[in-house]
Coordinates of C-alpha atoms and ligand atoms in Angstrom, one line a residue:
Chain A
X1 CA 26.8 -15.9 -7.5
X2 CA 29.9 -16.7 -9.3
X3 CA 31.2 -19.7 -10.3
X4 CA 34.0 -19.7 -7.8
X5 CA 30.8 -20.4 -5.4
X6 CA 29.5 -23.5 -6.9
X7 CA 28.9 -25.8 -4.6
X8 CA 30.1 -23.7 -1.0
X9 CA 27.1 -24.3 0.5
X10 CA 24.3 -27.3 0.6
X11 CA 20.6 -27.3 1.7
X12 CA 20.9 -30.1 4.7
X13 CA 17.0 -29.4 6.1
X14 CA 13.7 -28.7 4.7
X15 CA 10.2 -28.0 5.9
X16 CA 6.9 -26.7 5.9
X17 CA 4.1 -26.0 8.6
X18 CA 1.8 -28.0 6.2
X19 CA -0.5 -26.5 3.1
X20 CA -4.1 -25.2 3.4
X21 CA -5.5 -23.3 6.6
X22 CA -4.1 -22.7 10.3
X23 CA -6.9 -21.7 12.2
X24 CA -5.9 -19.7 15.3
X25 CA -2.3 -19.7 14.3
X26 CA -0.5 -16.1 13.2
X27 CA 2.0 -15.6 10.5
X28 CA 4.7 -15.8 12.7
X29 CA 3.3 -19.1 14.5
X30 CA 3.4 -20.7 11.2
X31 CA 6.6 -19.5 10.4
X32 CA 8.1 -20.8 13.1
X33 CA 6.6 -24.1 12.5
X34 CA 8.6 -24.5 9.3
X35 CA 11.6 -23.1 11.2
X36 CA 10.9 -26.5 14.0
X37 CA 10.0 -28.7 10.6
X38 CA 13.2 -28.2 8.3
X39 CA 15.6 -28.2 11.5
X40 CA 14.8 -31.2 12.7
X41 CA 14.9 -32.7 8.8
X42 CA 18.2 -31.5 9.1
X43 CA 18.7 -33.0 12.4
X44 CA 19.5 -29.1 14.5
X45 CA 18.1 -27.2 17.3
X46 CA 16.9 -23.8 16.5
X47 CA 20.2 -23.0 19.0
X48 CA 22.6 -24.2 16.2
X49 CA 21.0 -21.0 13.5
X50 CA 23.4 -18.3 13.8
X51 CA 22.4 -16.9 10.3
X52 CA 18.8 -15.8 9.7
X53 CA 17.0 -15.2 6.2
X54 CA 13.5 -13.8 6.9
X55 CA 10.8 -11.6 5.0
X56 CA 7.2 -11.2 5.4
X57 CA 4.1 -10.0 4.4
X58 CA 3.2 -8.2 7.5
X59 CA 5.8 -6.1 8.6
X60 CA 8.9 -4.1 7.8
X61 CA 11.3 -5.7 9.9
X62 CA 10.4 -9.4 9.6
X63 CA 13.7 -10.9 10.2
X64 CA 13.9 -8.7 13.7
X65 CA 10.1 -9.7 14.4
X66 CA 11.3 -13.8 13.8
X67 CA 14.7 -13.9 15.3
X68 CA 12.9 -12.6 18.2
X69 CA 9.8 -15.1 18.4
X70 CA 11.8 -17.7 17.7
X71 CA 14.5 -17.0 20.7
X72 CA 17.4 -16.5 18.7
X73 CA 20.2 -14.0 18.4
X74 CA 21.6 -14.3 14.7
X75 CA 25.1 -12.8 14.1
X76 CA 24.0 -12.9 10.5
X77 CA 20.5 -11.3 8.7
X78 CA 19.2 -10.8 5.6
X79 CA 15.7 -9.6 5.1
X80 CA 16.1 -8.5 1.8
X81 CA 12.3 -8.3 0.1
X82 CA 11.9 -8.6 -3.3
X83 CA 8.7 -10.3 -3.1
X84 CA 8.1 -13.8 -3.5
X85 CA 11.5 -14.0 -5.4
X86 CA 13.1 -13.3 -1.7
X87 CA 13.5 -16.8 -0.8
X88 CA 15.7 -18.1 -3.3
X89 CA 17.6 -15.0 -3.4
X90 CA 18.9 -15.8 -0.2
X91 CA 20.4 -18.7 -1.7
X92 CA 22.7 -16.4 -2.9
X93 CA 23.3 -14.0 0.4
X94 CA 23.1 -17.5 2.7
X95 CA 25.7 -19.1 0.3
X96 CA 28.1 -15.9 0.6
X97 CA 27.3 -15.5 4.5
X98 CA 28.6 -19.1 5.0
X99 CA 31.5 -19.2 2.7
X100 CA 32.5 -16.5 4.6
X101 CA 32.0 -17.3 7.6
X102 CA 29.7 -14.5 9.3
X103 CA 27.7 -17.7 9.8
X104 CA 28.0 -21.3 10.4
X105 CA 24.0 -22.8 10.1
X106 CA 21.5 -20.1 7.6
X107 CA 18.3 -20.5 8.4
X108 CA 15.5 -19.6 5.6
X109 CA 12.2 -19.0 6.6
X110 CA 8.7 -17.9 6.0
X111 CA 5.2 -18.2 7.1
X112 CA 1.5 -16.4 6.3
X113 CA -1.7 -17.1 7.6
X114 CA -3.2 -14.6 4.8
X115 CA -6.4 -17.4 3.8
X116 CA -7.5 -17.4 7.2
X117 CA -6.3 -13.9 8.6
X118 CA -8.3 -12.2 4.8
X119 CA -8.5 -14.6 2.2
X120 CA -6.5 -11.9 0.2
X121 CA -3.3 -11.3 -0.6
X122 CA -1.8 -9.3 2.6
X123 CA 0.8 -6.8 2.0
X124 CA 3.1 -3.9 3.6
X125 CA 3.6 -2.6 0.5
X126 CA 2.4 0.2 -0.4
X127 CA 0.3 1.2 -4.0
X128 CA 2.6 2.9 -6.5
X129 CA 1.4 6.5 -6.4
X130 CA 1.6 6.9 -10.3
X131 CA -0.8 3.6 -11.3
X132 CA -3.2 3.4 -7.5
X133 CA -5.6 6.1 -9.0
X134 CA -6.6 3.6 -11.9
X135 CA -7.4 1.2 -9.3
X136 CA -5.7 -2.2 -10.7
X137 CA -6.4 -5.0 -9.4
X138 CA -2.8 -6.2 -7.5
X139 CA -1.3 -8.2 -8.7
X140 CA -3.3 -9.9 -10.8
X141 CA -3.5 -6.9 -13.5
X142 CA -0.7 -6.5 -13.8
X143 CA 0.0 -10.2 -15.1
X144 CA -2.7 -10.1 -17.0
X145 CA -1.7 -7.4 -19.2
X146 CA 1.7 -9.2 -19.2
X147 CA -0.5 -12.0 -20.7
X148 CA -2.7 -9.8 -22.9
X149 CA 0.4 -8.5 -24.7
X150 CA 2.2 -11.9 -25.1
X151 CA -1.0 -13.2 -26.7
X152 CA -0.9 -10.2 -28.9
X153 CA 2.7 -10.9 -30.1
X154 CA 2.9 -14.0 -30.1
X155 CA -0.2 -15.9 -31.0
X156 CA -0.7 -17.4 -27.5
X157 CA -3.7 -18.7 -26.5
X158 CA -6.2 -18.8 -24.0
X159 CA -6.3 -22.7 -24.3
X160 CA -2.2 -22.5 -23.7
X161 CA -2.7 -20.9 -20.7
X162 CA -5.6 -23.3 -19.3
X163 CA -3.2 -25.8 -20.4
X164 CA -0.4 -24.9 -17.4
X165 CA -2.8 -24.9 -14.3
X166 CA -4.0 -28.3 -16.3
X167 CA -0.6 -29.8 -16.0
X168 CA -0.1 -28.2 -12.5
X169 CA -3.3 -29.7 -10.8
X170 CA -2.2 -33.4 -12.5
X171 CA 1.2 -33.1 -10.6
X172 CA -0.8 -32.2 -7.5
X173 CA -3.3 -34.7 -7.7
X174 CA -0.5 -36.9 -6.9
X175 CA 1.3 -34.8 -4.7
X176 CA -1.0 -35.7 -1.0
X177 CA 0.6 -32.4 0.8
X178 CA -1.0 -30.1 -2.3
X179 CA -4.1 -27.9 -1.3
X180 CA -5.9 -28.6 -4.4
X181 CA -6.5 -32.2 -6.0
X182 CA -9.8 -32.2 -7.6
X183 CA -9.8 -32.7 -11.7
X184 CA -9.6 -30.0 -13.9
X185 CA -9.8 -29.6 -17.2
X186 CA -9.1 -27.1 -20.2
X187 CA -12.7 -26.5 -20.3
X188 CA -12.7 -25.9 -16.4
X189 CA -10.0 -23.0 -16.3
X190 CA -11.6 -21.5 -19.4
X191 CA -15.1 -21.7 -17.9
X192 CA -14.2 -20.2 -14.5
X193 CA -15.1 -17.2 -13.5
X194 CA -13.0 -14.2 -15.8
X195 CA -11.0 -12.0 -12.9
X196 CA -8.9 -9.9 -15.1
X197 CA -8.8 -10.9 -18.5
X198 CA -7.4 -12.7 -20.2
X199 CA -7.6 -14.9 -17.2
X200 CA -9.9 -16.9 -15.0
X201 CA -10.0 -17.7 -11.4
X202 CA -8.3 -20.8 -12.7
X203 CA -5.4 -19.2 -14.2
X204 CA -4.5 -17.4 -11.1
X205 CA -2.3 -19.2 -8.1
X206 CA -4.2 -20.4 -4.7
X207 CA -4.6 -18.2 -2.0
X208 CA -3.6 -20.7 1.2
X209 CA -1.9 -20.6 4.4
X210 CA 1.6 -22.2 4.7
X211 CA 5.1 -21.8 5.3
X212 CA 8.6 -22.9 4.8
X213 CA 11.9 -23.3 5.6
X214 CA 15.6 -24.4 4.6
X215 CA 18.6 -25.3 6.3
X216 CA 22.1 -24.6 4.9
X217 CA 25.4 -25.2 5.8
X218 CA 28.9 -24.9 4.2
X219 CA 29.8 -27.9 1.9
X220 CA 32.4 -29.2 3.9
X221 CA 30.3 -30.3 6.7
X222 CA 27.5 -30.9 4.3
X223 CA 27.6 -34.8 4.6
X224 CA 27.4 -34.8 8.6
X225 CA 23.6 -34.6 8.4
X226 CA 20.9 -37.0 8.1
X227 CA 20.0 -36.1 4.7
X228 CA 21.9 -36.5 1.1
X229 CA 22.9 -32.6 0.7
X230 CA 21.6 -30.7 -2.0
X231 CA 23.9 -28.3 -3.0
X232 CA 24.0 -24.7 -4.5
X233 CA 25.5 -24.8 -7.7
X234 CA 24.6 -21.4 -8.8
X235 CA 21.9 -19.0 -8.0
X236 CA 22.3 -15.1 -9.8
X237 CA 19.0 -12.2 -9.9
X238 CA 18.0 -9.4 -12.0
X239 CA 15.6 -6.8 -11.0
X240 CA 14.1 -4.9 -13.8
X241 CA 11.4 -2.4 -12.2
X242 CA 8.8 -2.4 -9.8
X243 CA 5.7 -0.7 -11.4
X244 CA 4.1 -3.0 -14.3
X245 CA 3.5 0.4 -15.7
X246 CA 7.8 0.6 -15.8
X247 CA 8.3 -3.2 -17.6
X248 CA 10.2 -1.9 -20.6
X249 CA 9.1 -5.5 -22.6
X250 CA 5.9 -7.3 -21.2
X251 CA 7.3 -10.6 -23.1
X252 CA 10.6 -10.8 -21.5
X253 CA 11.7 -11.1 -18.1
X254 CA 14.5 -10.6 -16.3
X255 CA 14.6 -14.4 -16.0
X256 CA 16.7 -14.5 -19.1
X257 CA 19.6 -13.0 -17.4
X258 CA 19.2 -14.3 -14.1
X259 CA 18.9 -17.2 -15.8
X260 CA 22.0 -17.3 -17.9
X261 CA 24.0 -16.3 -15.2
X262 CA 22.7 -19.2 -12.9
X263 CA 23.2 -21.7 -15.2
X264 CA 27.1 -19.8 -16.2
X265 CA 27.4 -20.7 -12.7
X266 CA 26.8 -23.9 -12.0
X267 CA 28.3 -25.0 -15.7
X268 CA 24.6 -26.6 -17.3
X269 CA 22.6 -25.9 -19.6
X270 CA 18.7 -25.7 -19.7
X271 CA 18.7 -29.1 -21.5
X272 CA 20.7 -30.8 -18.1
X273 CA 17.8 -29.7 -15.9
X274 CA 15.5 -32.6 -14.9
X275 CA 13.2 -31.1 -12.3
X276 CA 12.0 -27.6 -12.7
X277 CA 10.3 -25.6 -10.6
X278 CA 9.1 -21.9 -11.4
X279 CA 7.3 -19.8 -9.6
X280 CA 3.7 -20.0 -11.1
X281 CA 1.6 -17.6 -9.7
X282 CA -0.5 -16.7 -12.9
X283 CA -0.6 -19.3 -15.6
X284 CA 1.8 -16.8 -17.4
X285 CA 4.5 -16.5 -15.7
X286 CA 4.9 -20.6 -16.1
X287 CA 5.0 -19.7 -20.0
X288 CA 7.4 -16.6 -19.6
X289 CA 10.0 -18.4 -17.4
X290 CA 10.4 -21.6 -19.4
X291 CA 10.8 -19.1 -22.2
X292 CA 13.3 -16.5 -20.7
X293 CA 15.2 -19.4 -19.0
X294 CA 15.9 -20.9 -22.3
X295 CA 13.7 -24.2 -22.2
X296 CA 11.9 -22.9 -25.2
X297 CA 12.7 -19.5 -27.5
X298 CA 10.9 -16.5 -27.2
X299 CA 7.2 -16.9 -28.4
X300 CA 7.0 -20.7 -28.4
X301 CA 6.1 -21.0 -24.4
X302 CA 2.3 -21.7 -25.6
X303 CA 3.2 -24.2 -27.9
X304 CA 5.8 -25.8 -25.7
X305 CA 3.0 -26.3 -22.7
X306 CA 0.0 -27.3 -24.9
X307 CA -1.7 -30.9 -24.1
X308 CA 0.1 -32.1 -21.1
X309 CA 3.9 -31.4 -22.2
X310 CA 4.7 -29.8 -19.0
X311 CA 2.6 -32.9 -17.1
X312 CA 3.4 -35.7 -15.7
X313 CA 5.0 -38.0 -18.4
X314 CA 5.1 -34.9 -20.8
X315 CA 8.6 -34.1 -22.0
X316 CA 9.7 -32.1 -19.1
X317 CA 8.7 -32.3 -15.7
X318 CA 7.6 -28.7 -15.1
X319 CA 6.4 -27.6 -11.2
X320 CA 6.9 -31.5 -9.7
X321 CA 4.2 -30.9 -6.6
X322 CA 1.5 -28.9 -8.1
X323 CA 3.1 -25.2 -7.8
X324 CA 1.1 -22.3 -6.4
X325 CA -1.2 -23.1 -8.6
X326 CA -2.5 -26.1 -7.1
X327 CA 0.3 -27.5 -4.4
X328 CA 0.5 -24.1 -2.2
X329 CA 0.8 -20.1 -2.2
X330 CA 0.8 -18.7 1.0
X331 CA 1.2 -15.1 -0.4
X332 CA 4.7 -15.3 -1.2
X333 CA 5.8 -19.2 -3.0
X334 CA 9.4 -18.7 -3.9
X335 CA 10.8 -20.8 -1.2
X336 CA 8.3 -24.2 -2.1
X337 CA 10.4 -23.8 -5.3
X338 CA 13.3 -25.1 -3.7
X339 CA 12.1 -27.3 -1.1
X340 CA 10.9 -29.2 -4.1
X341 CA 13.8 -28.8 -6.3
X342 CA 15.5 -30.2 -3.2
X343 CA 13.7 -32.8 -2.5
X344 CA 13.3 -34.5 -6.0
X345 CA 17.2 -34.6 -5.6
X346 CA 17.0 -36.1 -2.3
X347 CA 14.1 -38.7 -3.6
X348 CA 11.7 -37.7 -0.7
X349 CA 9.7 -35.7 -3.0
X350 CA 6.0 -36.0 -1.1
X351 CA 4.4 -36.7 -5.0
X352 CA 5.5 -37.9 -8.0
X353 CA 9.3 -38.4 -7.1
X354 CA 10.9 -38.3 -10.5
X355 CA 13.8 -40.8 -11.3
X356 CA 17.6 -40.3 -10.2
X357 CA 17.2 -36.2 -10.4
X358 CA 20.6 -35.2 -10.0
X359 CA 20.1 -31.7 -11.4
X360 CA 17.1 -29.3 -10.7
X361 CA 16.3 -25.6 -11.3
X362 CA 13.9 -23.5 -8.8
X363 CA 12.8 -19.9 -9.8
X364 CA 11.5 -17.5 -7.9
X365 CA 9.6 -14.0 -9.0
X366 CA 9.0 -11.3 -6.8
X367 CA 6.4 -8.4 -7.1
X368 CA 5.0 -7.9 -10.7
X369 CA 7.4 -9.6 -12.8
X370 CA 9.9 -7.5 -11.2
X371 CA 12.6 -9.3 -9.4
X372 CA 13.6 -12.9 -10.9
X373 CA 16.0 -15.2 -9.1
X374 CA 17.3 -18.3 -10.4
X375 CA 19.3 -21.2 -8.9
X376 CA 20.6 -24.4 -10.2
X377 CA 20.6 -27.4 -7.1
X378 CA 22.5 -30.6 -7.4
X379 CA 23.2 -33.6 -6.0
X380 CA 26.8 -35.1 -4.8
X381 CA 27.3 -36.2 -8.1
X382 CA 27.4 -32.9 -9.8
X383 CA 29.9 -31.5 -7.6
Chain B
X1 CA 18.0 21.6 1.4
X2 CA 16.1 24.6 0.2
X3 CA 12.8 24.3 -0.5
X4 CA 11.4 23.6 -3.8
X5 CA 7.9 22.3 -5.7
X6 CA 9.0 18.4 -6.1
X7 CA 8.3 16.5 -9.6
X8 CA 5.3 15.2 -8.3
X9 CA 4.1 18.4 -6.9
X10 CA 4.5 20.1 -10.3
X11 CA 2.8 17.3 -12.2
X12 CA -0.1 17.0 -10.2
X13 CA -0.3 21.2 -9.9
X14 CA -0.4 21.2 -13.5
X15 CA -2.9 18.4 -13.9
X16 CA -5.2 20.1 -11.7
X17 CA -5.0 22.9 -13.8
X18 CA -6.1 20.5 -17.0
X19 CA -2.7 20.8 -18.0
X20 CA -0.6 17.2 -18.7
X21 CA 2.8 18.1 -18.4
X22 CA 5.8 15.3 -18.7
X23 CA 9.3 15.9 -18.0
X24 CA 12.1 16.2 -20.5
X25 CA 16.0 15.8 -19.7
X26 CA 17.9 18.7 -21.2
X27 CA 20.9 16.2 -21.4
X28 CA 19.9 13.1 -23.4
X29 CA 16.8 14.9 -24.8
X30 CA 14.5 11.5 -23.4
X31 CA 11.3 12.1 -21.9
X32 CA 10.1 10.0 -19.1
X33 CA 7.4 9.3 -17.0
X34 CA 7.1 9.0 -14.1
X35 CA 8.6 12.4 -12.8
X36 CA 11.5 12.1 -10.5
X37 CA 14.5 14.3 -9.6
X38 CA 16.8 12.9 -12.4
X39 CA 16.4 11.0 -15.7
X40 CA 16.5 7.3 -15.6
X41 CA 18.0 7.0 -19.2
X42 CA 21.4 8.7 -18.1
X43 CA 21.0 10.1 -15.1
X44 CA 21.4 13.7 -15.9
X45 CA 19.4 16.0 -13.6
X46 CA 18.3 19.2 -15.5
X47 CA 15.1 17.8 -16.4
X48 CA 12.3 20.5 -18.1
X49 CA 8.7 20.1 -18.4
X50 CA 6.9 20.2 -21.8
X51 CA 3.5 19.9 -22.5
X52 CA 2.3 16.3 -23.3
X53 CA 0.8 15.9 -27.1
X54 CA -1.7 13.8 -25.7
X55 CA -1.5 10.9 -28.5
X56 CA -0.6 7.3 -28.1
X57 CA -1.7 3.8 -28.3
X58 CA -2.8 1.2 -25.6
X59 CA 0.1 -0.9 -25.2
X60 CA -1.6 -3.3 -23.1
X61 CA -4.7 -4.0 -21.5
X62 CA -7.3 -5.9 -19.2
X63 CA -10.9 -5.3 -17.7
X64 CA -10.7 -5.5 -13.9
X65 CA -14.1 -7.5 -13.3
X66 CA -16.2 -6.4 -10.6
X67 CA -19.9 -7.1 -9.5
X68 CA -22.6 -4.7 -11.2
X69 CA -23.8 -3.5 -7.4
X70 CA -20.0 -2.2 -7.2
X71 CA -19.7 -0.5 -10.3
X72 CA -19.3 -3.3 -12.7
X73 CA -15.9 -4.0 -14.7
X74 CA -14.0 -1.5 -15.6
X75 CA -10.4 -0.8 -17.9
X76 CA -7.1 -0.8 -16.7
X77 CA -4.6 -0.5 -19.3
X78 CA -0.8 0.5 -19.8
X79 CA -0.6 3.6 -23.1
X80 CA 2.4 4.6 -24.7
X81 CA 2.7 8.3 -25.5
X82 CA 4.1 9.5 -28.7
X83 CA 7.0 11.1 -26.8
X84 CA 7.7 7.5 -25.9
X85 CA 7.0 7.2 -22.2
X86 CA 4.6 4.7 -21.2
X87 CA 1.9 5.1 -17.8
X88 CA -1.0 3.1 -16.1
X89 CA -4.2 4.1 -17.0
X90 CA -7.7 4.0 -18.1
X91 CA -9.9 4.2 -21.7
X92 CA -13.4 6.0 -21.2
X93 CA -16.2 5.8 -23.4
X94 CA -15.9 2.8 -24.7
X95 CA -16.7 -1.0 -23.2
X96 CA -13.8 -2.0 -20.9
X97 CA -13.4 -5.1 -23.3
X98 CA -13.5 -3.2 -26.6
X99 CA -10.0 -1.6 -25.5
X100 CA -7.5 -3.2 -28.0
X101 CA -4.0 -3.2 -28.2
X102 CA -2.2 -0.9 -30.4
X103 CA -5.6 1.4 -30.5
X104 CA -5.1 5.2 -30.7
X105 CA -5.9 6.7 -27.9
X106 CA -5.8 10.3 -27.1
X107 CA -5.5 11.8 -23.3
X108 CA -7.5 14.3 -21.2
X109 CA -7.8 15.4 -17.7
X110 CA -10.2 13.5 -15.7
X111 CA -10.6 12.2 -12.9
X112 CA -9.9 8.9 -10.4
X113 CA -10.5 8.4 -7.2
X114 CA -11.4 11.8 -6.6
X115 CA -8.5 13.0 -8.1
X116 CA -7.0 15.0 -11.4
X117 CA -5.6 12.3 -13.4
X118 CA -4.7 11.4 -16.9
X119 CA -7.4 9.5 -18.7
X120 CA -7.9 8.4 -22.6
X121 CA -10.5 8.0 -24.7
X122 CA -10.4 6.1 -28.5
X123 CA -8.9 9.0 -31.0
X124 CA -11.4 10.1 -33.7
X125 CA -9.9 9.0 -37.0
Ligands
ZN1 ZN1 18.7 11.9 -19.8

């Protein structure tokens, strides 16, 4: 997104079908929950979405499967999937469709059911043909040997690591919609059960039903709904492989150009952001983001997360409901990063609701450290 | 379209003939891994296939943990080949936790999952 977008469009609605398990209920049903959730936040009927942004775990053609359970016929789709990065890339394809008008009320969605339909991730993706036959473990091996090499160049530590889904459960301990609020400590995540080392069952994201969904519309009418907007203020992605085998530097992520060209867009910096929220799936990727996003140079992540700095009343508010490592991860969490980035701005935030956030930063990832999709949301005041 | 032994075919022919082959671009002179119709440095197509040394180091690494009554944990790790192209595989003959980073680590045919494949074991110093 360029910078002549800043601020075209505005997230009037948000919603989820609720975090844990939903017995009975199918990946679509739950989808289409959040759908019924985040338009009625945003004060619509499910007759007013003319623009559709959909991907899923289950099937190919997702946004065909929901415009058609749901009773719509969008003049507008996008079922891009780049993983769990998806949802905040349609930011970006939402924002465009509007400005442009191909549609008038973008509707992103999602929904799994993958805790009660397996208990495993679920996935229409298939195993790269070139890494299946050495049977790792997906995805967590992947980010594990991410983690393995950044402890290798860096000097991180296991401790550093623990210290992220530390600082995660205290947000969600607060948070009364998060899945997991029981106490953990350092000890805790490095006592748990190892699943690929270096890390424990504690280091690795929740495996939960739940959906979400967002409402957008173009900034003009932005101020006609029931809810402060939140607007776009820049959102940009960079793709850099899909194979963990193919990641030409298991230290950096795309994230740092994403990244720079999110925040080029909306005219911050890292040190304007007051709420971020990263897609945490492995205790890792926390430490990676806040590094390749510029909160911290290259090799300091550890240090910068250690003893609660990334927890509540640490020095920067880091995943604000508990992140998918104790709030929700429904196989794919990029779009819970921005229904909380959006609502810390709109002061409705279900947990800790952080002071006057005018400024917040959601990032999504999407298959093995593969796709990375940064946006920068802000308040009225920022236009 | 005429018809023609693909990349893949011709790796996996090779490798089930004990032979590791990787493919070279004739353009840029870069080998890669893994084999496709064109070379994903600069996208030349005249790619040739040269006999893989067979020495590199682990790059990365982690033990997949599994339960003893399924076969118990095993290696999964990432080696880069001298001739600079990295793949996904697996270091026998030693404890899955005694892989290290940066060991050297030469390759053989063996097998996975029933199949030819491209295994390591620690080189002999
Ligand atoms: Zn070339």
């Amino acid at each position: 997104m360029t910078i002549e977008l800043r601020g075209k469009s505005a997230i009037v609605g948000t919603g989820h079908a609720g975090f844990g398990e939903a017995h009975g209920l199918t990946a679509y049903d739950v989808m289409a929950q959040s759908a019924l959730a985040a338009l009625g936040d945003a004060g619509l009927k499910l007759s007013d979405v003319d623009g559709l942004f959909c991907t899923m775990m289950e099937d190919s053609m997702p946004a065909l499967m929901a415009a058609e359970y749901l009773g719509i016929q969008p003049r507008f789709i996008d079922g891009t999937m780049s993983g769990g990065s998806s949802f905040v890339n349609y930011l970006t394809s939402a924002t465009m469709a509007l400005d442009a008008g191909l549609c008038d009320v973008a509707l992103i969605v999602y929904g799994s059911n993958q805790r009660t339909a397996s208990g495993r991730l679920v996935t229409a993706s298939r195993p790269p043909a070139y890494e299946a036959p050495y049977n790792p473990r997906y995805p967590i091996s992947a980010y594990a040997m991410a983690a393995a090499r950044h402890m290798h160049e860096y000097g991180t530590t296991r401790e550093q690591l623990a210290d992220v889904a530390v600082a995660a459960r205290a947000w969600a301990q607060r948070n009364p919609e998060a899945f997991e609020r029981g106490p953990l400590t350092r000890e805790d995540v490095l006592g748990a059960r190892m699943v690929g080392d270096p890390l424990t069952v504690r280091d690795c994201c929740l495996v939960t039903d739940g959906g979400g969904a967002i409402v957008m519309v173009r900034a003009d009418r932005a101020r006609d709904f029931p809810k402060a907007p939140v607007y776009v203020l820049g959102s940009a992605a960079e793709s850099s492989h899909r194979q963990i085998s193919q990641m030409k530097d298991f230290t950096v992520t795309a994230a740092r150009d994403s990244g720079a060209r999110a925040f080029a867009a909306a005219g911050v910096t890292p040190a304007d952001i007051q709420a971020v929220e990263l897609y945490d799936a492995f205790t890792i990727n926390t430490i990676l983001f806040l590094e390749d996003l510029g909160f911290c140079a290259k090799g300091e992540g550890g240090a910068f997360v250690e003893g609660g700095r990334i927890a509540p009343g640490g020095v920067l508010p880091v995943n604000t409901n508990g992140g998918g490592l104790s709030c929700v991860h429904p196989g794919m969490y990029g779009i819970f990063t921005v229904i909380e980035a959006a609502r810390q701005i709109r002061g409705d935030a279900p947990g800790i609701q952080l002071k006057d956030v005018d400024l917040a930063l959601a990032h999504g990832n999407g298959g093995v450290l593969s796709s990375q999709v940064t946006a920068i949301l802000g308040s009225q005041n920022t236009l | 379209m005429q018809d023609a032994i693909g990349p893949d075919q011709f790796f996996q022919r090779a490798l089930a003939e004990g032979e590791i082959l990787l493919p070279k671009c004739d353009d840029c002179g870069a080998y890669h891994f893994f084999p496709r119709v064109l070379c994903p440095h600069c996208h030349g197509s005249a790619i040739s296939w040269m006999k893989a040394r067979g020495k590199g180091r682990v790059h990365t690494t982690t033990v997949v943990r599994r339960k003893p009554e399924r076969g118990g944990d095993y290696n999964v790790c990432v080696v880069e080949l001298d001739e600079g192209v990295r793949m996904m595989s697996r270091v026998e003959g030693i404890a899955p936790g005694e892989v290290a980073i940066d060991m050297p680590v030469t390759a053989f045919v063996g097998e996975a999952e029933g199949a030819p494949a491209v295994l390591f074991k620690p080189s002999e110093r």
